[in-house]
Amino acid sequence: GENVEQHPSTLSVQEGDSAVIKCTYSDSASNYFPWYKQELGKGPQLIIDIRSNVGEKKDQRIAVTLNKTAKHFSLHITETQPEDSAVYFCAASIWDNDMRFGAGTRLTVKP
Amino acid sequence: KAGVTQTPRYLIKTRGQQVTLSCSPISGHRSVSWYQQTPGQGLQFLFEYFSETQRNKGNFPGRFSGRQFSNSRSEMNVSTLELGDSALYLCASSWDRGRTGELFFGEGSRLTVL
């Protein structure tokens, strides 16, 4: 089955800096790559996603890039703010098959 | 629109006992997935139900089981609890992942096994 690896496990940045989280996946048939944000005491929430027919997608301060050949995708957060502090999960899935998640990255934005 | 509701939110059990967790999906959603979240392991997929049928299953022992009712509500059961089953169990619903992909998560049921 699909295996998703995520790095780094923890990331600390100064407010206003950029943050980058990277993930790799194993199954070349995967075609959907979402990113979820989990705040303390809450369930994960989708923040951005990308499909295999797109190389990059941007939504305000966040962007995701996908390299199908290398089987890796990344989340980029620019101009980080303290409210960006949370645990971020990447995931990969094939059509309507189950979604497999990475181990998560704890992002801390220091004011 | 009400979100995904999970009950109970917290529970404590002892080894050998069994537990049943409940999940009410967003109205109209037919797919319910269950995940186990532990520190360092991220979200581990347990199983997914769609229209009362188990559609996918993760690599968990047979002690973990689930079901879905005709109103899309779902339950998961863990029998003969072990210390390692202590975790946050998350339920997620979606209308039809084949189209939109997005999962809507509840806040989870935190299980502690003593």
Coordinates of C-alpha atoms in Angstrom, one line a residue:
Chain A
G1 CA 0.0 0.0 0.0
E2 CA 0.9 3.7 -0.1
N3 CA 3.6 4.9 2.3
V4 CA 4.0 8.6 3.0
E5 CA 7.1 10.1 4.6
Q6 CA 7.2 13.6 6.0
H7 CA 10.1 15.9 7.0
P8 CA 10.9 17.6 9.3
S9 CA 9.1 16.3 12.3
T10 CA 9.5 19.7 14.0
L11 CA 10.1 23.1 12.6
S12 CA 10.7 26.4 14.3
V13 CA 10.7 29.7 12.5
Q14 CA 10.6 33.4 13.3
E15 CA 7.4 35.3 12.5
G16 CA 7.6 36.6 8.9
D17 CA 10.0 33.9 7.7
S18 CA 9.0 31.1 5.4
A19 CA 8.4 27.5 6.3
V20 CA 8.7 24.4 4.0
I21 CA 7.5 20.9 4.8
K22 CA 8.4 18.0 2.4
C23 CA 6.7 14.7 1.8
T24 CA 7.5 11.7 -0.4
Y25 CA 5.1 8.9 -1.4
S26 CA 5.7 5.4 -2.7
D27 CA 2.8 4.6 -5.0
S28 CA 3.2 6.3 -8.4
A29 CA -0.6 5.8 -9.0
S30 CA -1.4 8.3 -6.2
N31 CA -3.3 11.2 -7.7
Y32 CA -4.5 13.4 -4.8
F33 CA -2.3 15.1 -2.3
P34 CA -3.9 17.2 0.5
W35 CA -2.4 19.1 3.4
Y36 CA -4.1 19.2 6.7
K37 CA -3.6 21.5 9.7
Q38 CA -4.3 20.3 13.2
E39 CA -4.6 22.9 16.0
L40 CA -4.4 21.8 19.6
G41 CA -7.5 19.9 20.7
K42 CA -9.1 19.8 17.3
G43 CA -9.3 17.5 14.4
P44 CA -7.2 18.1 11.2
Q45 CA -8.6 20.5 8.7
L46 CA -7.8 20.7 5.0
I47 CA -5.8 23.8 4.1
I48 CA -4.8 23.1 0.5
D49 CA -4.7 20.2 -1.9
I50 CA -3.3 19.3 -5.3
R51 CA -4.0 16.7 -8.0
S52 CA -1.5 14.9 -10.1
N53 CA -2.3 16.8 -13.2
V54 CA -1.1 20.1 -11.6
G55 CA 2.4 21.0 -10.6
E56 CA 1.8 23.9 -8.3
K57 CA -1.1 25.5 -6.5
K58 CA -1.2 28.7 -4.4
D59 CA -3.7 30.1 -2.0
Q60 CA -2.7 33.4 -0.4
R61 CA 0.3 32.6 1.8
I62 CA 0.4 28.9 1.3
A63 CA 1.4 26.9 -1.8
V64 CA 2.0 23.3 -2.7
T65 CA 4.3 21.9 -5.3
L66 CA 4.2 18.4 -6.8
N67 CA 7.0 16.5 -8.5
K68 CA 5.5 13.4 -9.9
T69 CA 8.7 12.0 -11.3
A70 CA 10.5 12.2 -8.0
K71 CA 7.2 11.4 -6.1
H72 CA 7.5 14.2 -3.7
F73 CA 5.4 17.2 -2.8
S74 CA 6.0 20.2 -0.5
L75 CA 4.0 22.8 1.5
H76 CA 5.3 26.3 1.5
I77 CA 4.1 28.9 4.0
T78 CA 5.3 32.5 3.5
E79 CA 5.2 35.4 5.9
T80 CA 4.5 33.1 8.8
Q81 CA 2.3 34.3 11.7
P82 CA 1.9 32.9 15.2
E83 CA -1.5 31.5 14.3
D84 CA 0.3 29.3 11.8
S85 CA 1.7 27.3 14.7
A86 CA 0.1 23.8 14.5
V87 CA 0.8 20.3 13.4
Y88 CA 0.7 19.8 9.6
F89 CA 0.0 16.5 7.9
C90 CA 0.5 15.6 4.2
A91 CA -1.4 12.8 2.7
A92 CA -1.7 10.8 -0.6
S93 CA -4.4 8.8 -2.1
I94 CA -5.5 7.0 -5.3
W95 CA -8.9 8.0 -6.6
D96 CA -11.4 6.8 -3.9
N97 CA -9.0 4.6 -2.1
D98 CA -8.0 5.2 1.5
M99 CA -6.0 8.2 2.3
R100 CA -2.5 7.7 3.9
F101 CA -1.0 10.4 6.0
G102 CA 2.6 11.4 6.9
A103 CA 3.7 11.4 10.5
G104 CA 3.2 15.2 10.9
T105 CA 5.3 18.3 11.3
R106 CA 5.0 20.5 14.4
L107 CA 5.4 24.0 13.3
T108 CA 6.2 26.7 15.8
V109 CA 6.2 30.4 14.8
K110 CA 8.0 32.5 17.3
P111 CA 6.8 36.1 17.6
Chain B
K1 CA -24.3 22.9 9.3
A2 CA -23.2 20.6 12.1
G3 CA -19.7 19.1 11.8
V4 CA -18.6 15.6 12.5
T5 CA -19.5 14.6 16.1
Q6 CA -17.6 12.0 18.0
T7 CA -18.5 10.5 21.3
P8 CA -17.3 10.0 23.9
R9 CA -14.5 12.6 23.8
Y10 CA -12.5 11.0 26.6
L11 CA -12.5 7.6 28.2
I12 CA -10.4 5.4 30.4
K13 CA -10.4 1.7 30.2
T14 CA -8.2 -1.1 31.6
R15 CA -6.4 -3.8 29.7
G16 CA -8.7 -6.6 28.4
Q17 CA -11.8 -4.5 28.3
Q18 CA -13.5 -3.5 25.1
V19 CA -14.6 -0.1 23.9
T20 CA -17.1 1.3 21.4
L21 CA -16.6 4.8 19.8
S22 CA -19.3 6.6 17.9
C23 CA -19.2 9.0 14.9
S24 CA -22.0 11.0 13.4
P25 CA -20.9 12.4 10.0
I26 CA -21.9 15.6 8.4
S27 CA -25.4 15.4 7.1
G28 CA -25.4 14.0 3.5
H29 CA -21.9 12.5 3.8
R30 CA -21.9 8.8 3.0
S31 CA -18.2 7.9 3.6
V32 CA -16.8 7.6 7.1
S33 CA -13.1 6.8 7.8
W34 CA -11.4 6.1 11.1
Y35 CA -7.8 6.9 12.0
Q36 CA -5.7 6.3 15.0
Q37 CA -3.4 9.1 16.0
T38 CA -0.4 8.6 18.3
P39 CA 2.6 10.8 18.9
G40 CA 5.3 10.2 16.3
Q41 CA 3.1 7.9 14.2
G42 CA 0.8 10.4 12.7
L43 CA -2.6 9.3 11.4
Q44 CA -2.8 5.6 10.9
F45 CA -5.7 4.5 8.7
L46 CA -8.1 1.9 10.3
F47 CA -11.0 1.5 7.9
E48 CA -13.5 3.3 5.7
Y49 CA -17.2 2.7 5.3
F50 CA -19.3 3.8 2.4
S51 CA -23.1 3.2 2.3
E52 CA -22.8 0.6 5.1
T53 CA -20.0 -1.4 3.4
Q54 CA -16.4 -1.5 4.5
R55 CA -14.6 -0.2 1.4
N56 CA -11.0 -0.2 2.7
K57 CA -9.1 -1.5 5.7
G58 CA -5.7 -0.6 7.1
N59 CA -3.1 -2.9 8.8
F60 CA -4.7 -3.3 12.2
P61 CA -5.4 -6.6 14.0
G62 CA -8.9 -8.1 14.0
R63 CA -9.5 -6.6 17.5
F64 CA -10.4 -3.4 15.7
S65 CA -13.7 -3.5 13.9
G66 CA -16.3 -1.1 12.8
R67 CA -19.7 -0.7 11.1
Q68 CA -21.9 1.9 9.5
F69 CA -25.6 2.3 9.9
S70 CA -28.2 3.2 7.2
N71 CA -28.1 6.8 8.5
S72 CA -24.3 6.9 7.8
R73 CA -23.4 7.0 11.5
S74 CA -20.5 4.8 12.3
E75 CA -19.1 2.9 15.3
M76 CA -15.7 1.4 15.9
N77 CA -15.0 -1.3 18.5
V78 CA -11.8 -2.4 20.0
S79 CA -11.8 -5.6 21.9
T80 CA -9.3 -7.0 24.4
L81 CA -7.7 -3.6 24.9
E82 CA -3.9 -3.3 25.2
L83 CA -1.8 -0.5 26.6
G84 CA -0.6 0.3 23.1
D85 CA -4.2 1.1 22.0
S86 CA -4.1 4.4 24.0
A87 CA -4.5 7.0 21.3
L88 CA -6.7 9.7 19.8
Y89 CA -9.2 8.0 17.5
L90 CA -10.4 10.3 14.7
C91 CA -13.4 9.9 12.5
A92 CA -13.6 11.7 9.2
S93 CA -16.6 12.0 6.8
S94 CA -16.9 13.0 3.2
W95 CA -19.7 13.0 0.6
D96 CA -17.8 11.0 -1.9
R97 CA -14.0 11.1 -1.8
G98 CA -13.8 10.0 -5.4
R99 CA -15.0 13.5 -6.4
T100 CA -13.8 16.0 -3.9
G101 CA -11.2 14.2 -1.8
E102 CA -11.7 16.4 1.3
L103 CA -12.1 14.7 4.6
F104 CA -13.9 16.5 7.4
F105 CA -12.6 15.4 10.8
G106 CA -14.2 15.3 14.2
E107 CA -12.3 16.3 17.3
G108 CA -11.6 12.7 18.2
S109 CA -12.1 10.3 21.1
R110 CA -9.1 10.1 23.4
L111 CA -8.7 6.6 24.8
T112 CA -6.5 5.8 27.7
V113 CA -5.8 2.2 28.5
L114 CA -4.4 1.5 32.0

